PDB file of C-alpha atoms in Angstrom:
ATOM      1  CA  UNK A   1     -25.079 105.313-115.422  1.00  0.00           C
ATOM      2  CA  UNK A   2     -23.293 106.742-118.467  1.00  0.00           C
ATOM      3  CA  UNK A   3     -20.200 107.233-116.296  1.00  0.00           C
ATOM      4  CA  UNK A   4     -20.261 103.604-115.209  1.00  0.00           C
ATOM      5  CA  UNK A   5     -20.744 102.388-118.779  1.00  0.00           C
ATOM      6  CA  UNK A   6     -17.819 104.522-119.834  1.00  0.00           C
ATOM      7  CA  UNK A   7     -15.444 103.613-117.005  1.00  0.00           C
ATOM      8  CA  UNK A   8     -15.871  99.835-116.942  1.00  0.00           C
ATOM      9  CA  UNK A   9     -14.641  99.151-120.513  1.00  0.00           C
ATOM     10  CA  UNK A  10     -11.994 101.842-120.085  1.00  0.00           C
ATOM     11  CA  UNK A  11     -10.693 100.077-116.958  1.00  0.00           C
ATOM     12  CA  UNK A  12     -10.649  96.677-118.696  1.00  0.00           C
ATOM     13  CA  UNK A  13      -8.798  98.059-121.710  1.00  0.00           C
ATOM     14  CA  UNK A  14      -6.271  99.778-119.459  1.00  0.00           C
ATOM     15  CA  UNK A  15      -5.749  96.619-117.394  1.00  0.00           C
ATOM     16  CA  UNK A  16      -5.210  94.429-120.480  1.00  0.00           C
ATOM     17  CA  UNK A  17      -2.841  96.896-122.141  1.00  0.00           C
ATOM     18  CA  UNK A  18      -0.804  97.410-118.963  1.00  0.00           C
ATOM     19  CA  UNK A  19      -0.531  93.667-118.356  1.00  0.00           C
ATOM     20  CA  UNK A  20       0.644  93.036-121.930  1.00  0.00           C
ATOM     21  CA  UNK A  21       3.245  95.781-121.705  1.00  0.00           C
ATOM     22  CA  UNK A  22       4.566  95.328-118.184  1.00  0.00           C
ATOM     23  CA  UNK A  23       4.315  91.764-116.892  1.00  0.00           C
ATOM     24  CA  UNK A  24       7.198  90.501-119.013  1.00  0.00           C
ATOM     25  CA  UNK A  25       9.389  93.582-118.652  1.00  0.00           C
ATOM     26  CA  UNK A  26       8.899  93.699-114.887  1.00  0.00           C
ATOM     27  CA  UNK A  27      10.369  90.209-114.497  1.00  0.00           C
ATOM     28  CA  UNK A  28      14.007  90.322-113.366  1.00  0.00           C
ATOM     29  CA  UNK A  29      15.418  86.895-114.226  1.00  0.00           C
ATOM     30  CA  UNK A  30      18.762  87.565-112.541  1.00  0.00           C
ATOM     31  CA  UNK A  31      16.897  88.440-109.354  1.00  0.00           C
ATOM     32  CA  UNK A  32      14.745  85.345-109.800  1.00  0.00           C
ATOM     33  CA  UNK A  33      17.872  83.172-109.898  1.00  0.00           C
ATOM     34  CA  UNK A  34      18.940  84.764-106.608  1.00  0.00           C
ATOM     35  CA  UNK A  35      15.571  83.868-105.105  1.00  0.00           C
ATOM     36  CA  UNK A  36      16.010  80.263-106.223  1.00  0.00           C
ATOM     37  CA  UNK A  37      19.535  80.149-104.754  1.00  0.00           C
ATOM     38  CA  UNK A  38      18.302  81.570-101.434  1.00  0.00           C
ATOM     39  CA  UNK A  39      15.512  79.002-101.326  1.00  0.00           C
ATOM     40  CA  UNK A  40      17.980  76.169-101.939  1.00  0.00           C
ATOM     41  CA  UNK A  41      20.100  77.452 -99.063  1.00  0.00           C
ATOM     42  CA  UNK A  42      17.293  78.031 -96.556  1.00  0.00           C
ATOM     43  CA  UNK A  43      14.289  75.837 -97.256  1.00  0.00           C
ATOM     44  CA  UNK A  44      14.131  73.055 -94.604  1.00  0.00           C
ATOM     45  CA  UNK A  45      12.873  70.338 -96.952  1.00  0.00           C
ATOM     46  CA  UNK A  46      15.898  70.768 -99.187  1.00  0.00           C
ATOM     47  CA  UNK A  47      18.147  70.165 -96.179  1.00  0.00           C
ATOM     48  CA  UNK A  48      16.055  67.111 -95.338  1.00  0.00           C
ATOM     49  CA  UNK A  49      16.673  65.636 -98.806  1.00  0.00           C
ATOM     50  CA  UNK A  50      20.402  66.409 -98.467  1.00  0.00           C
ATOM     51  CA  UNK A  51      20.444  64.503 -95.174  1.00  0.00           C
ATOM     52  CA  UNK A  52      18.653  61.542 -96.752  1.00  0.00           C
ATOM     53  CA  UNK A  53      21.273  61.366 -99.509  1.00  0.00           C
ATOM     54  CA  UNK A  54      24.051  61.539 -96.900  1.00  0.00           C
ATOM     55  CA  UNK A  55      22.457  58.705 -94.926  1.00  0.00           C
ATOM     56  CA  UNK A  56      22.215  56.598 -98.099  1.00  0.00           C
ATOM     57  CA  UNK A  57      25.922  57.252 -98.816  1.00  0.00           C
ATOM     58  CA  UNK A  58      26.823  56.123 -95.300  1.00  0.00           C
ATOM     59  CA  UNK A  59      24.728  52.993 -95.850  1.00  0.00           C
ATOM     60  CA  UNK A  60      26.917  52.061 -98.838  1.00  0.00           C
ATOM     61  CA  UNK A  61      30.109  52.550 -96.818  1.00  0.00           C
ATOM     62  CA  UNK A  62      28.645  50.511 -94.004  1.00  0.00           C
ATOM     63  CA  UNK A  63      27.692  47.703 -96.384  1.00  0.00           C
ATOM     64  CA  UNK A  64      31.232  47.635 -97.818  1.00  0.00           C
ATOM     65  CA  UNK A  65      32.880  47.631 -94.403  1.00  0.00           C
ATOM     66  CA  UNK A  66      30.633  44.798 -93.285  1.00  0.00           C
ATOM     67  CA  UNK A  67      32.723  42.471 -95.467  1.00  0.00           C
ATOM     68  CA  UNK A  68      34.976  42.114 -92.463  1.00  0.00           C
ATOM     69  CA  UNK A  69      32.062  40.657 -90.512  1.00  0.00           C
ATOM     70  CA  UNK A  70      32.255  37.416 -92.461  1.00  0.00           C
ATOM     71  CA  UNK A  71      35.672  36.614 -90.981  1.00  0.00           C
ATOM     72  CA  UNK A  72      35.969  35.403 -87.422  1.00  0.00           C
ATOM     73  CA  UNK A  73      39.118  34.835 -85.471  1.00  0.00           C
ATOM     74  CA  UNK A  74      39.330  32.911 -82.209  1.00  0.00           C
ATOM     75  CA  UNK A  75      42.002  31.506 -79.979  1.00  0.00           C
ATOM     76  CA  UNK A  76      42.210  28.958 -77.241  1.00  0.00           C
ATOM     77  CA  UNK A  77      44.812  28.870 -74.502  1.00  0.00           C
ATOM     78  CA  UNK A  78      45.733  25.497 -73.078  1.00  0.00           C
ATOM     79  CA  UNK A  79      48.397  25.826 -70.404  1.00  0.00           C
ATOM     80  CA  UNK A  80      51.028  23.141 -69.873  1.00  0.00           C
ATOM     81  CA  UNK A  81      49.889  21.087 -66.894  1.00  0.00           C
ATOM     82  CA  UNK A  82      52.529  18.884 -65.337  1.00  0.00           C
ATOM     83  CA  UNK A  83      49.992  17.359 -63.028  1.00  0.00           C
ATOM     84  CA  UNK A  84      48.900  13.962 -64.109  1.00  0.00           C
ATOM     85  CA  UNK A  85      45.526  13.917 -65.766  1.00  0.00           C
ATOM     86  CA  UNK A  86      43.208  11.176 -66.719  1.00  0.00           C
ATOM     87  CA  UNK A  87      43.425  12.033 -70.426  1.00  0.00           C
ATOM     88  CA  UNK A  88      46.531  13.769 -71.662  1.00  0.00           C
ATOM     89  CA  UNK A  89      46.110  17.026 -73.682  1.00  0.00           C
ATOM     90  CA  UNK A  90      47.445  16.661 -77.199  1.00  0.00           C
ATOM     91  CA  UNK A  91      47.956  20.429 -77.737  1.00  0.00           C
ATOM     92  CA  UNK A  92      49.149  23.023 -75.313  1.00  0.00           C
ATOM     93  CA  UNK A  93      49.733  26.780 -75.400  1.00  0.00           C
ATOM     94  CA  UNK A  94      47.828  29.215 -77.697  1.00  0.00           C
ATOM     95  CA  UNK A  95      45.616  27.798 -80.455  1.00  0.00           C
ATOM     96  CA  UNK A  96      44.296  30.154 -83.187  1.00  0.00           C
ATOM     97  CA  UNK A  97      41.136  29.615 -85.238  1.00  0.00           C
ATOM     98  CA  UNK A  98      39.982  31.297 -88.480  1.00  0.00           C
ATOM     99  CA  UNK A  99      36.372  30.971 -89.696  1.00  0.00           C
ATOM    100  CA  UNK A 100      34.643  32.228 -92.818  1.00  0.00           C
ATOM    101  CA  UNK A 101      30.857  32.659 -93.143  1.00  0.00           C
ATOM    102  CA  UNK A 102      30.191  31.469 -96.697  1.00  0.00           C
ATOM    103  CA  UNK A 103      26.527  32.542 -96.598  1.00  0.00           C
ATOM    104  CA  UNK A 104      27.514  36.085 -95.633  1.00  0.00           C
ATOM    105  CA  UNK A 105      29.995  36.234 -98.525  1.00  0.00           C
ATOM    106  CA  UNK A 106      27.222  35.441-100.983  1.00  0.00           C
ATOM    107  CA  UNK A 107      24.894  38.064 -99.473  1.00  0.00           C
ATOM    108  CA  UNK A 108      27.311  41.010 -99.360  1.00  0.00           C
ATOM    109  CA  UNK A 109      27.227  41.937-103.102  1.00  0.00           C
ATOM    110  CA  UNK A 110      23.426  42.052-103.023  1.00  0.00           C
ATOM    111  CA  UNK A 111      23.402  44.213 -99.881  1.00  0.00           C
ATOM    112  CA  UNK A 112      25.878  46.668-101.409  1.00  0.00           C
ATOM    113  CA  UNK A 113      23.871  46.813-104.636  1.00  0.00           C
ATOM    114  CA  UNK A 114      20.703  47.450-102.641  1.00  0.00           C
ATOM    115  CA  UNK A 115      22.398  50.292-100.760  1.00  0.00           C
ATOM    116  CA  UNK A 116      23.515  51.848-104.056  1.00  0.00           C
ATOM    117  CA  UNK A 117      19.995  51.608-105.483  1.00  0.00           C
ATOM    118  CA  UNK A 118      18.610  53.273-102.356  1.00  0.00           C
ATOM    119  CA  UNK A 119      21.143  56.088-102.770  1.00  0.00           C
ATOM    120  CA  UNK A 120      20.060  56.491-106.395  1.00  0.00           C
ATOM    121  CA  UNK A 121      16.408  56.674-105.321  1.00  0.00           C
ATOM    122  CA  UNK A 122      17.220  59.357-102.748  1.00  0.00           C
ATOM    123  CA  UNK A 123      19.140  61.354-105.343  1.00  0.00           C
ATOM    124  CA  UNK A 124      16.243  61.137-107.796  1.00  0.00           C
ATOM    125  CA  UNK A 125      13.828  62.243-105.049  1.00  0.00           C
ATOM    126  CA  UNK A 126      16.073  65.216-104.312  1.00  0.00           C
ATOM    127  CA  UNK A 127      16.328  66.160-107.992  1.00  0.00           C
ATOM    128  CA  UNK A 128      12.559  65.879-108.419  1.00  0.00           C
ATOM    129  CA  UNK A 129      11.907  68.039-105.380  1.00  0.00           C
ATOM    130  CA  UNK A 130      14.452  70.596-106.597  1.00  0.00           C
ATOM    131  CA  UNK A 131      12.655  70.889-109.950  1.00  0.00           C
ATOM    132  CA  UNK A 132       9.308  71.302-108.195  1.00  0.00           C
ATOM    133  CA  UNK A 133      10.812  73.860-105.825  1.00  0.00           C
ATOM    134  CA  UNK A 134      12.245  75.918-108.690  1.00  0.00           C
ATOM    135  CA  UNK A 135       8.886  75.869-110.470  1.00  0.00           C
ATOM    136  CA  UNK A 136       7.112  76.941-107.269  1.00  0.00           C
ATOM    137  CA  UNK A 137       9.520  79.849-106.667  1.00  0.00           C
ATOM    138  CA  UNK A 138       8.961  81.041-110.236  1.00  0.00           C
ATOM    139  CA  UNK A 139       5.203  80.672-109.894  1.00  0.00           C
ATOM    140  CA  UNK A 140       5.058  82.693-106.680  1.00  0.00           C
ATOM    141  CA  UNK A 141       7.425  85.334-108.035  1.00  0.00           C
ATOM    142  CA  UNK A 142       5.382  85.750-111.232  1.00  0.00           C
ATOM    143  CA  UNK A 143       2.220  85.940-109.135  1.00  0.00           C
ATOM    144  CA  UNK A 144       3.758  88.753-107.090  1.00  0.00           C
ATOM    145  CA  UNK A 145       4.682  90.624-110.285  1.00  0.00           C
ATOM    146  CA  UNK A 146       1.122  90.164-111.548  1.00  0.00           C
ATOM    147  CA  UNK A 147      -0.407  91.452-108.312  1.00  0.00           C
ATOM    148  CA  UNK A 148       1.835  94.522-108.400  1.00  0.00           C
ATOM    149  CA  UNK A 149       0.800  95.238-111.994  1.00  0.00           C
ATOM    150  CA  UNK A 150      -2.880  94.929-111.103  1.00  0.00           C
ATOM    151  CA  UNK A 151      -2.352  97.307-108.192  1.00  0.00           C
ATOM    152  CA  UNK A 152      -0.778  99.896-110.507  1.00  0.00           C
ATOM    153  CA  UNK A 153      -3.721  99.667-112.884  1.00  0.00           C
ATOM    154  CA  UNK A 154      -6.279  99.966-110.110  1.00  0.00           C
ATOM    155  CA  UNK A 155      -4.338 102.868-108.605  1.00  0.00           C
ATOM    156  CA  UNK A 156      -4.377 104.730-111.931  1.00  0.00           C
ATOM    157  CA  UNK A 157      -8.072 103.950-112.352  1.00  0.00           C
ATOM    158  CA  UNK A 158      -8.764 105.317-108.865  1.00  0.00           C
ATOM    159  CA  UNK A 159      -7.014 108.566-109.808  1.00  0.00           C
ATOM    160  CA  UNK A 160      -9.157 108.813-112.938  1.00  0.00           C
ATOM    161  CA  UNK A 161     -12.290 108.312-110.875  1.00  0.00           C
ATOM    162  CA  UNK A 162     -11.163 110.985-108.411  1.00  0.00           C
ATOM    163  CA  UNK A 163     -10.818 113.422-111.311  1.00  0.00           C
ATOM    164  CA  UNK A 164     -14.254 112.480-112.572  1.00  0.00           C
ATOM    165  CA  UNK A 165     -15.779 112.850-109.089  1.00  0.00           C
ATOM    166  CA  UNK A 166     -14.303 116.332-108.794  1.00  0.00           C
ATOM    167  CA  UNK A 167     -15.751 117.255-112.188  1.00  0.00           C
ATOM    168  CA  UNK A 168     -19.219 115.836-111.426  1.00  0.00           C
ATOM    169  CA  UNK A 169     -19.207 117.470-107.985  1.00  0.00           C
ATOM    170  CA  UNK A 170     -18.482 120.844-109.570  1.00  0.00           C
ATOM    171  CA  UNK A 171     -21.256 120.366-112.118  1.00  0.00           C
ATOM    172  CA  UNK A 172     -23.633 119.250-109.348  1.00  0.00           C
ATOM    173  CA  UNK A 173     -22.874 122.338-107.285  1.00  0.00           C
ATOM    174  CA  UNK A 174     -23.558 124.463-110.345  1.00  0.00           C
ATOM    175  CA  UNK A 175     -26.882 122.691-110.845  1.00  0.00           C
ATOM    176  CA  UNK A 176     -25.750 121.093-114.093  1.00  0.00           C
ATOM    177  CA  UNK A 177     -25.812 117.506-112.754  1.00  0.00           C
ATOM    178  CA  UNK A 178     -28.453 115.561-110.842  1.00  0.00           C
ATOM    179  CA  UNK A 179     -28.047 114.201-107.320  1.00  0.00           C
ATOM    180  CA  UNK A 180     -28.603 110.676-108.651  1.00  0.00           C
ATOM    181  CA  UNK A 181     -25.663 110.952-111.047  1.00  0.00           C
ATOM    182  CA  UNK A 182     -23.511 112.469-108.325  1.00  0.00           C
ATOM    183  CA  UNK A 183     -24.323 109.572-105.951  1.00  0.00           C
ATOM    184  CA  UNK A 184     -23.571 107.053-108.684  1.00  0.00           C
ATOM    185  CA  UNK A 185     -20.098 108.441-109.251  1.00  0.00           C
ATOM    186  CA  UNK A 186     -19.442 108.459-105.484  1.00  0.00           C
ATOM    187  CA  UNK A 187     -20.443 104.789-105.281  1.00  0.00           C
ATOM    188  CA  UNK A 188     -18.124 104.062-108.195  1.00  0.00           C
ATOM    189  CA  UNK A 189     -15.308 105.840-106.365  1.00  0.00           C
ATOM    190  CA  UNK A 190     -15.927 103.724-103.260  1.00  0.00           C
ATOM    191  CA  UNK A 191     -15.822 100.543-105.360  1.00  0.00           C
ATOM    192  CA  UNK A 192     -12.489 101.567-106.866  1.00  0.00           C
ATOM    193  CA  UNK A 193     -11.020 102.280-103.445  1.00  0.00           C
ATOM    194  CA  UNK A 194     -12.193  98.843-102.279  1.00  0.00           C
ATOM    195  CA  UNK A 195     -10.624  97.229-105.339  1.00  0.00           C
ATOM    196  CA  UNK A 196      -7.417  99.101-104.611  1.00  0.00           C
ATOM    197  CA  UNK A 197      -7.349  97.781-101.045  1.00  0.00           C
ATOM    198  CA  UNK A 198      -8.001  94.258-102.308  1.00  0.00           C
ATOM    199  CA  UNK A 199      -5.129  94.598-104.780  1.00  0.00           C
ATOM    200  CA  UNK A 200      -2.807  95.794-102.028  1.00  0.00           C
ATOM    201  CA  UNK A 201      -3.853  92.855 -99.871  1.00  0.00           C
ATOM    202  CA  UNK A 202      -3.149  90.484-102.768  1.00  0.00           C
ATOM    203  CA  UNK A 203       0.396  91.886-103.015  1.00  0.00           C
ATOM    204  CA  UNK A 204       1.046  91.278 -99.329  1.00  0.00           C
ATOM    205  CA  UNK A 205      -0.292  87.712 -99.550  1.00  0.00           C
ATOM    206  CA  UNK A 206       1.786  86.940-102.664  1.00  0.00           C
ATOM    207  CA  UNK A 207       4.892  88.423-101.013  1.00  0.00           C
ATOM    208  CA  UNK A 208       4.333  86.369 -97.858  1.00  0.00           C
ATOM    209  CA  UNK A 209       3.852  83.227 -99.939  1.00  0.00           C
ATOM    210  CA  UNK A 210       7.177  83.784-101.698  1.00  0.00           C
ATOM    211  CA  UNK A 211       8.979  84.564 -98.433  1.00  0.00           C
ATOM    212  CA  UNK A 212       7.752  81.231 -97.045  1.00  0.00           C
ATOM    213  CA  UNK A 213      10.066  79.503 -99.525  1.00  0.00           C
ATOM    214  CA  UNK A 214      12.904  81.983 -99.119  1.00  0.00           C
ATOM    215  CA  UNK A 215      13.045  81.701 -95.341  1.00  0.00           C
ATOM    216  CA  UNK A 216      13.723  85.431 -95.093  1.00  0.00           C
ATOM    217  CA  UNK A 217      12.294  88.815 -96.057  1.00  0.00           C
ATOM    218  CA  UNK A 218      12.181  89.640 -99.731  1.00  0.00           C
ATOM    219  CA  UNK A 219      13.863  92.966 -99.012  1.00  0.00           C
ATOM    220  CA  UNK A 220      16.921  91.124 -97.654  1.00  0.00           C
ATOM    221  CA  UNK A 221      17.603  89.460-101.000  1.00  0.00           C
ATOM    222  CA  UNK A 222      19.944  91.798-102.843  1.00  0.00           C
TER     223      UNK A 222
END
């Protein structure tokens, strides 16, 4: 057990020290800005918000053009009829009429204002989503950096355990170590290998999560 007691605090100290030294320096902020730009260009929901803003802009134009709807023109054609009629027609030829819908005139400013407010709401929704998207890209990128750092630590720890196993095995073969201690160090080695596999799996999951936002492979972002 003395090997286990020795290795566990050593591993924790190594992990903490490596995280303090590397997590910040491993972050490439210029690359992170590229990831954010790629997400803005590819993520479907961003395009959806762009379309909503465009629709709201069209709604304002439509509301302004609808001012012409309040005016109505009409004409009436009364041909000259030389045939005697019971009641003579006072007007003959083309007659033009011009009508204005007063109620529609009063409503148009409110409709245009409503369309502008709806555009403003859509723009605010887009800005809010963009802020959330940027935060999510950063979060997933930092998580990937963290998982890579943990993998490095576990990989180094696994190498240390391999060296210790080789040493204990040699001592066991020379009769200087018990079978129980030898089995304990082998179990410890198996645990470290399992932790290493888990760390590698965590990297793949974090990478896939980030690529979900990017819409493309991380390796394609240069």
